[in-house]
Coordinates of C-alpha atoms in Angstrom, one line a residue:
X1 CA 1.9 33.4 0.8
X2 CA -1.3 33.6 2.2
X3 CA -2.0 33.1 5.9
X4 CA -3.6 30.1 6.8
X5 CA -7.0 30.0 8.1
X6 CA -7.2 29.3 11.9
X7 CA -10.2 27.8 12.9
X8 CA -11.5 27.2 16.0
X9 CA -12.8 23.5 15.9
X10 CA -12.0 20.3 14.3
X11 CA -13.5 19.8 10.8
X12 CA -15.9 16.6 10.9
X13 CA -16.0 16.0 7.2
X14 CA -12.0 15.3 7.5
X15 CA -13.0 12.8 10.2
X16 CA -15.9 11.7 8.5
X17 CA -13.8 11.0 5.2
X18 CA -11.1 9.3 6.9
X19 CA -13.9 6.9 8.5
X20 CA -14.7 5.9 4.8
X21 CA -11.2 5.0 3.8
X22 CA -11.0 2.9 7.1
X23 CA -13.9 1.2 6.4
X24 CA -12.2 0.7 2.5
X25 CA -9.5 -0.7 4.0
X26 CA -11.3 -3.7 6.1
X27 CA -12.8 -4.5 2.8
X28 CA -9.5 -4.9 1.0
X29 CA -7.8 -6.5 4.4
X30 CA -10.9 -8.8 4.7
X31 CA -10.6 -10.2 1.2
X32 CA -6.4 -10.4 1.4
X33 CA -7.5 -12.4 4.2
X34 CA -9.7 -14.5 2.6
X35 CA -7.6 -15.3 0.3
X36 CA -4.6 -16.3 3.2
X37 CA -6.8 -19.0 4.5
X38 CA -7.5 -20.4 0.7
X39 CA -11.3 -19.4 0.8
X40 CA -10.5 -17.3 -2.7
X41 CA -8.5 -17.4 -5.7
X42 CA -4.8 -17.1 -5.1
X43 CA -3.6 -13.8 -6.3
X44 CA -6.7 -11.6 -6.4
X45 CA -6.2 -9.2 -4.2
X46 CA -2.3 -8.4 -6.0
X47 CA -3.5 -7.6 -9.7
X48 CA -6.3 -6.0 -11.6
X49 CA -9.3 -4.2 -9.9
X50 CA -8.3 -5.3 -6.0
X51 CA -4.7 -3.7 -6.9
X52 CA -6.0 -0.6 -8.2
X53 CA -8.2 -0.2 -5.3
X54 CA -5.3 -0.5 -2.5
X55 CA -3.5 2.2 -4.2
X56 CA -6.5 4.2 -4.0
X57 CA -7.5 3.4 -0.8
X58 CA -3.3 3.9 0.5
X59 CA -3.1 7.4 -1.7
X60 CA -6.3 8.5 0.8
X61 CA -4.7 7.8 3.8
X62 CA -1.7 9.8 2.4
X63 CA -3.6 12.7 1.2
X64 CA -5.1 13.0 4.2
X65 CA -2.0 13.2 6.6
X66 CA -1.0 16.3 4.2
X67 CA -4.4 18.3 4.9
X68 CA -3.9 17.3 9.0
X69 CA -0.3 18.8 8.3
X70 CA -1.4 21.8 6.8
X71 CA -4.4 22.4 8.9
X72 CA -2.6 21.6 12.4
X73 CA 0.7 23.4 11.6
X74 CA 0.2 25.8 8.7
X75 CA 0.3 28.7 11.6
X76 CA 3.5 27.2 12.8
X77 CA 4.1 24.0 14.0
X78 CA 2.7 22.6 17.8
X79 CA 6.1 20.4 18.8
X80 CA 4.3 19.2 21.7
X81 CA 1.0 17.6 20.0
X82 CA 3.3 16.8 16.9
X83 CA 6.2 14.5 18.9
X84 CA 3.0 12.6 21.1
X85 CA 1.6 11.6 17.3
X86 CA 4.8 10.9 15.8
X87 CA 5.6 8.8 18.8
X88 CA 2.5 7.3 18.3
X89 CA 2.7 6.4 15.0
X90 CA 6.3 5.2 15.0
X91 CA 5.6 2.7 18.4
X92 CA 2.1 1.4 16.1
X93 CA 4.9 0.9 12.8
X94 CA 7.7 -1.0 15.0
X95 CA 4.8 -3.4 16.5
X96 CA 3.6 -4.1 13.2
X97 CA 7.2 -5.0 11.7
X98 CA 7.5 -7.1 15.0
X99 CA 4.7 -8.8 14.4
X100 CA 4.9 -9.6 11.1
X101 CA 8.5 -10.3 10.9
X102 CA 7.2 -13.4 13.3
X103 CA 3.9 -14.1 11.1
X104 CA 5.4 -13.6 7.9
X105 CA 9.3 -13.6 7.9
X106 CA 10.0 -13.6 3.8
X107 CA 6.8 -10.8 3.4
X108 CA 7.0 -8.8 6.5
X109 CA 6.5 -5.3 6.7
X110 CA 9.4 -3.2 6.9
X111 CA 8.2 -0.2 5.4
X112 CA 4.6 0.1 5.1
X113 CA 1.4 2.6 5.2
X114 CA 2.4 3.3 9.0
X115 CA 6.2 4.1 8.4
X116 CA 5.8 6.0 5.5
X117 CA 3.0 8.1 7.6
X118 CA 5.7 8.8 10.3
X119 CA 8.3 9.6 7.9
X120 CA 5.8 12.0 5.7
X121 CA 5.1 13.5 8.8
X122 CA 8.7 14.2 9.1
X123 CA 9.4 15.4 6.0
X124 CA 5.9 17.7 5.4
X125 CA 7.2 20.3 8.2
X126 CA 10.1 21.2 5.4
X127 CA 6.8 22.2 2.4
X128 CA 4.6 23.5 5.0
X129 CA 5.6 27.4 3.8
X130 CA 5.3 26.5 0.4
X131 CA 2.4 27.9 -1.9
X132 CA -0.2 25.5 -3.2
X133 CA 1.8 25.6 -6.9
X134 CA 4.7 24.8 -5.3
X135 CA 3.8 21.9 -3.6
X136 CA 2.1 20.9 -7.0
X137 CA 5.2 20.9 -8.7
X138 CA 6.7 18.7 -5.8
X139 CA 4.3 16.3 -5.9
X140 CA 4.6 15.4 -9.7
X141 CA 8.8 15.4 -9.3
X142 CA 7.9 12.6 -6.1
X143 CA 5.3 11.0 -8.3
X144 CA 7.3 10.6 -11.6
X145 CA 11.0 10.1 -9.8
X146 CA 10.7 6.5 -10.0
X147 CA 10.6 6.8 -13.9
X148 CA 14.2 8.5 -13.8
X149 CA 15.6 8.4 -10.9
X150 CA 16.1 3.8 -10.2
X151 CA 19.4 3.1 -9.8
X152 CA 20.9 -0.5 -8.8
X153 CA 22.2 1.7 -5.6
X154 CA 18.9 1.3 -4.2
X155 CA 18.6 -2.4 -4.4
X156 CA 20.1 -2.6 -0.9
X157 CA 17.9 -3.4 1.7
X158 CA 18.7 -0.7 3.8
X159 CA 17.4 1.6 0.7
X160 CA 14.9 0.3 0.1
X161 CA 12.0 2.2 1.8
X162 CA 13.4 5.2 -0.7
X163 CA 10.8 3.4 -3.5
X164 CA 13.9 3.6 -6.3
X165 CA 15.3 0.1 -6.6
X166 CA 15.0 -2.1 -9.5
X167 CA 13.3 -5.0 -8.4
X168 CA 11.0 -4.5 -6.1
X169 CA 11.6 -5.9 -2.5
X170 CA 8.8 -8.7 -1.2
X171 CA 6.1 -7.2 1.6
X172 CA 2.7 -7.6 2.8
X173 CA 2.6 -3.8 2.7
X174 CA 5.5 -1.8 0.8
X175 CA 4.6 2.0 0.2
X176 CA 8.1 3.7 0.0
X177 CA 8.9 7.5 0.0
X178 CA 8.7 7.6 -4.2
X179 CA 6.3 7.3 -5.5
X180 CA 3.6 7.8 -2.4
X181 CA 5.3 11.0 -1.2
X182 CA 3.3 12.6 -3.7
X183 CA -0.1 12.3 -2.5
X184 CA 1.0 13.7 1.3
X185 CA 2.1 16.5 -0.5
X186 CA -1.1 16.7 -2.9
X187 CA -3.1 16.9 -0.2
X188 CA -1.4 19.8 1.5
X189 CA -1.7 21.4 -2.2
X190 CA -5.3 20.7 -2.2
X191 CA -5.6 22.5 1.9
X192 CA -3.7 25.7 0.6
X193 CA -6.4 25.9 -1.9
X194 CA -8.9 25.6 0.0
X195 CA -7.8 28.2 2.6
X196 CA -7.4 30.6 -0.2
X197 CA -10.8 30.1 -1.8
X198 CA -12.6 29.6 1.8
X199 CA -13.7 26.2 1.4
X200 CA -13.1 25.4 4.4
X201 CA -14.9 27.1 6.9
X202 CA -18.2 25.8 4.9
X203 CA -17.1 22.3 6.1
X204 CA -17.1 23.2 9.9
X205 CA -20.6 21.6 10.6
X206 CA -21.3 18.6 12.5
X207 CA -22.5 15.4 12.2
X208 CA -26.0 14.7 14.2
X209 CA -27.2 11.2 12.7
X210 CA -26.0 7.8 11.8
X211 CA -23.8 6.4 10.1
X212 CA -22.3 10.1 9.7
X213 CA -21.3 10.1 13.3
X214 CA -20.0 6.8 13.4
X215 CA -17.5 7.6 10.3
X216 CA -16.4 10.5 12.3
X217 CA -16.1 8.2 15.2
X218 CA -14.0 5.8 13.4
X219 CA -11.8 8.8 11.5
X220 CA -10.7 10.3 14.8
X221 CA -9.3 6.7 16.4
X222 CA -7.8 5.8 13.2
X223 CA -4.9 4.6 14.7
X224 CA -6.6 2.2 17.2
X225 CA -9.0 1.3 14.2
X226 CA -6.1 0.4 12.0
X227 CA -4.0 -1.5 14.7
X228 CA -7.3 -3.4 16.2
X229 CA -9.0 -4.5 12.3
X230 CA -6.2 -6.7 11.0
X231 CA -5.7 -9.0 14.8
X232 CA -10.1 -9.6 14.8
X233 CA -10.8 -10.5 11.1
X234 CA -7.8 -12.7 11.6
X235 CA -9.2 -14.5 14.5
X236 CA -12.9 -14.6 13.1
X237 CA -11.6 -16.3 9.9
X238 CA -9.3 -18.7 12.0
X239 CA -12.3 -19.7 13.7
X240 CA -15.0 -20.5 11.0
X241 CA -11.8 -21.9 9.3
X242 CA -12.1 -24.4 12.3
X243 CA -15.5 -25.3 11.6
X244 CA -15.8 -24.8 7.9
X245 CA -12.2 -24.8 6.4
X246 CA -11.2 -24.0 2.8
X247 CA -10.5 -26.9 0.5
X248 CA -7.2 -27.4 -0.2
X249 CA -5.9 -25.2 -2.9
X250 CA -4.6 -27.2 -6.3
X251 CA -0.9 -25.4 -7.1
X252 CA -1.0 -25.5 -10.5
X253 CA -4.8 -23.4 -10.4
X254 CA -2.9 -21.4 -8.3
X255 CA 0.1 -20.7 -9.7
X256 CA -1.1 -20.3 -13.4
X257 CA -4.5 -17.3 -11.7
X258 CA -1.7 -15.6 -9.9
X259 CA 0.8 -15.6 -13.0
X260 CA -1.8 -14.5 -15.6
X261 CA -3.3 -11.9 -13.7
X262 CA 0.7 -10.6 -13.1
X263 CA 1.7 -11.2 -17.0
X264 CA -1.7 -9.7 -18.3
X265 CA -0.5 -6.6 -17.1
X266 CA 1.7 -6.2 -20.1
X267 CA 1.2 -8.8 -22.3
X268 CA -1.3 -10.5 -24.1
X269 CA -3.8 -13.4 -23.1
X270 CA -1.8 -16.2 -26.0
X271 CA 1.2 -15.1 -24.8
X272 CA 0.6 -15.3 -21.0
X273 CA -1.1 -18.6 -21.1
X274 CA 1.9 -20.0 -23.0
X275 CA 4.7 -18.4 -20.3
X276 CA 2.8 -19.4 -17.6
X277 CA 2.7 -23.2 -18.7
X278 CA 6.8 -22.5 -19.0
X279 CA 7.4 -21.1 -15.7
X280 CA 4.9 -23.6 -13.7
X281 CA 6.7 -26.5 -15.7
X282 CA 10.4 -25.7 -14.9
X283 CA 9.8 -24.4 -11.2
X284 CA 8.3 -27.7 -10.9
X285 CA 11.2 -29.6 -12.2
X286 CA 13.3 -27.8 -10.0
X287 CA 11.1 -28.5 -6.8
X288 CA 10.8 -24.6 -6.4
X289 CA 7.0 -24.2 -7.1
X290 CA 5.8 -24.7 -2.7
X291 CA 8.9 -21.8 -2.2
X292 CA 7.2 -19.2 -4.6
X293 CA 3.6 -20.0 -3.9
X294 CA 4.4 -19.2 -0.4
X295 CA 6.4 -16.3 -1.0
X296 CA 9.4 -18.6 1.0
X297 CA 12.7 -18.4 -1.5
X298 CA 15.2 -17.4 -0.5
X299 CA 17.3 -14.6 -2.1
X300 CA 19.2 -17.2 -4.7
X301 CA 16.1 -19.0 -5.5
X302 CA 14.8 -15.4 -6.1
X303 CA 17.7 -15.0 -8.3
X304 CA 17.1 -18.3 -10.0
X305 CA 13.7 -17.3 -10.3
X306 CA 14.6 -14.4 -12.4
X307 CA 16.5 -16.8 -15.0
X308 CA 13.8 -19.1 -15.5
X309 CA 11.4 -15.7 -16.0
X310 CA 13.6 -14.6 -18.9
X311 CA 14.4 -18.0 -20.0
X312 CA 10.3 -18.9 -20.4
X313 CA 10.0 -15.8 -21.9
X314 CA 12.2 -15.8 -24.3
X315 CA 11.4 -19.5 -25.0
X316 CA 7.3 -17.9 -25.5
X317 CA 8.5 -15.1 -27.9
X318 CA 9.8 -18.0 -30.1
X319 CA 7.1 -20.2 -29.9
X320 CA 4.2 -17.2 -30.9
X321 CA 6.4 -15.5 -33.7
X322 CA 6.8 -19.4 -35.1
X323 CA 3.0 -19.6 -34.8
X324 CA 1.8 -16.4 -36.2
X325 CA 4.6 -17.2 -39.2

């Protein structure tokens, strides 16, 4: 392997970089947020375009932490500096469970961008002496091991920040070790490359002018930034909501955007609007439709939930063969 490049000063464009996915990350938050207080359509910010741009904007983040691994400990590994940040970073992910276990009980955070940060942390030191083909080849077993690997083992609780269970456990922010592992490790992929083709030291300059500076400002208090954003949109929406608040949101609009959007992911528009009719109908019957529009059942109404699902869809199946026929 190929030594790694030491260099003697902090790399601005990193900081710079990491600024910009910050600042993507108040966007997303700000709408998620607007859409908590009922000033936007239920469900926009979990489906479609806003959905794809999380992952994006998470998958940065990631990436990142794997070129800081690289670039910090590729010439061995600092303990000192690397147990302050990991303390750092494991305090910032308890707070936020805390927190949101209080504001959010059935959605709360258990295992989010933060805790899968400290534990990628961890786990990194193990691939920092592999070559850049190597960690490649990791990276696309992480990314594709939920395809093979699910098991109903992992739909434990306490497994469930492994990423392999079959249904999918309820949080405001769930990014398990499979598949998101990958991108940590793509990103110390991409470092090693750059160290061998010297890409790096030709992004060693600073930044003199705005807003450069002030994305460089924001990359290198990311944590503050992160832990700060979240608590002042909150209370500048809670206060115009004071003045000016959101009408009151109409359940079945809500319920039939949210559903759509979700069932349009793999099925068609005739079919969706039809299942979606089903499932608003019988959760209504069944005085179930507040529960799931708040994200409140409990674990047998999520059960029940799952009947009714294959029920209406098998109900829906009928109903478009018998109309195509």
């Amino acid at each position: 392997m190929q030594p790694a490049i030491q260099l003697s000063r902090r790399i601005e464009w990193i900081d710079a970089i990491r600024g910009i996915a910050l600042l993507a990350m108040v966007s997303y938050h700000f709408t998620w947020d607007l859409e908590f207080f009922n000033y936007v359509t239920p469900g926009l910010t979990a489906f479609g375009g806003w959905k794809i741009y999380a992952r994006c904007i998470a998958s940065s983040f990631l990436f990142l932490v794997g070129v800081s691994l690289v670039l910090a400990h590729g010439n061995g590994i600092r303990w000192q500096g690397f147990g302050k940040r990991l303390a750092m970073i494991v305090a910032a992910a308890s707070a936020i469970t805390l927190a949101t276990w209080f504001a959010t009980p059935h959605s709360f955070i258990f295992f989010g961008i933060l805790h899968h940060i400290a534990l990628a942390s961890v786990l990194g030191l193990a691939f920092l002496r592999f070559r850049a083909w190597a960690l490649v080849l990791a990276a696309l077993v992480v990314a594709g091991a939920p395809h093979y690997l699910r098991q109903p083992l992992f739909d434990h609780p306490a497994l469930w920040w492994v990423g392999l269970s079959l249904m999918p456990p309820r949080s405001n922010d769930y990014v398990p070790l499979f598949p998101w592992f990958a991108a940590v490790l793509a990103g110390m992929a991409a470092t090693r490359f750059a160290q061998s083709f010297g890409l790096l030291a030709r992004l060693g300059g600073k930044f003199t002018r705005m807003p450069g500076r002030l994305l460089v400002k924001i990359g290198q208090h990311s944590l503050a930034f992160y832990l700060l954003h979240q608590p002042v949109l909150i209370a500048g929406l809670w206060l115009f909501a004071l003045i000016w608040p959101a009408p009151a949101p109409d359940p079945a609009t809500g319920f039939a955007h949210a559903c759509e959007h979700s069932c349009l992911e793999s099925r068609d528009q005739i079919f969706c609007t039809t299942y979606c009719t089903c499932m608003f109908n019988a959760l209504q019957d069944e005085g179930a439709l507040d529960n799931v529009m708040r994200g409140a059942q409990t674990a047998r109404q999520s059960s029940r939930l799952g009947e009714l699902a294959s029920i209406c869809t098998l109900e829906t199946d009928m109903k478009v063969m018998g109309e195509e026929e």
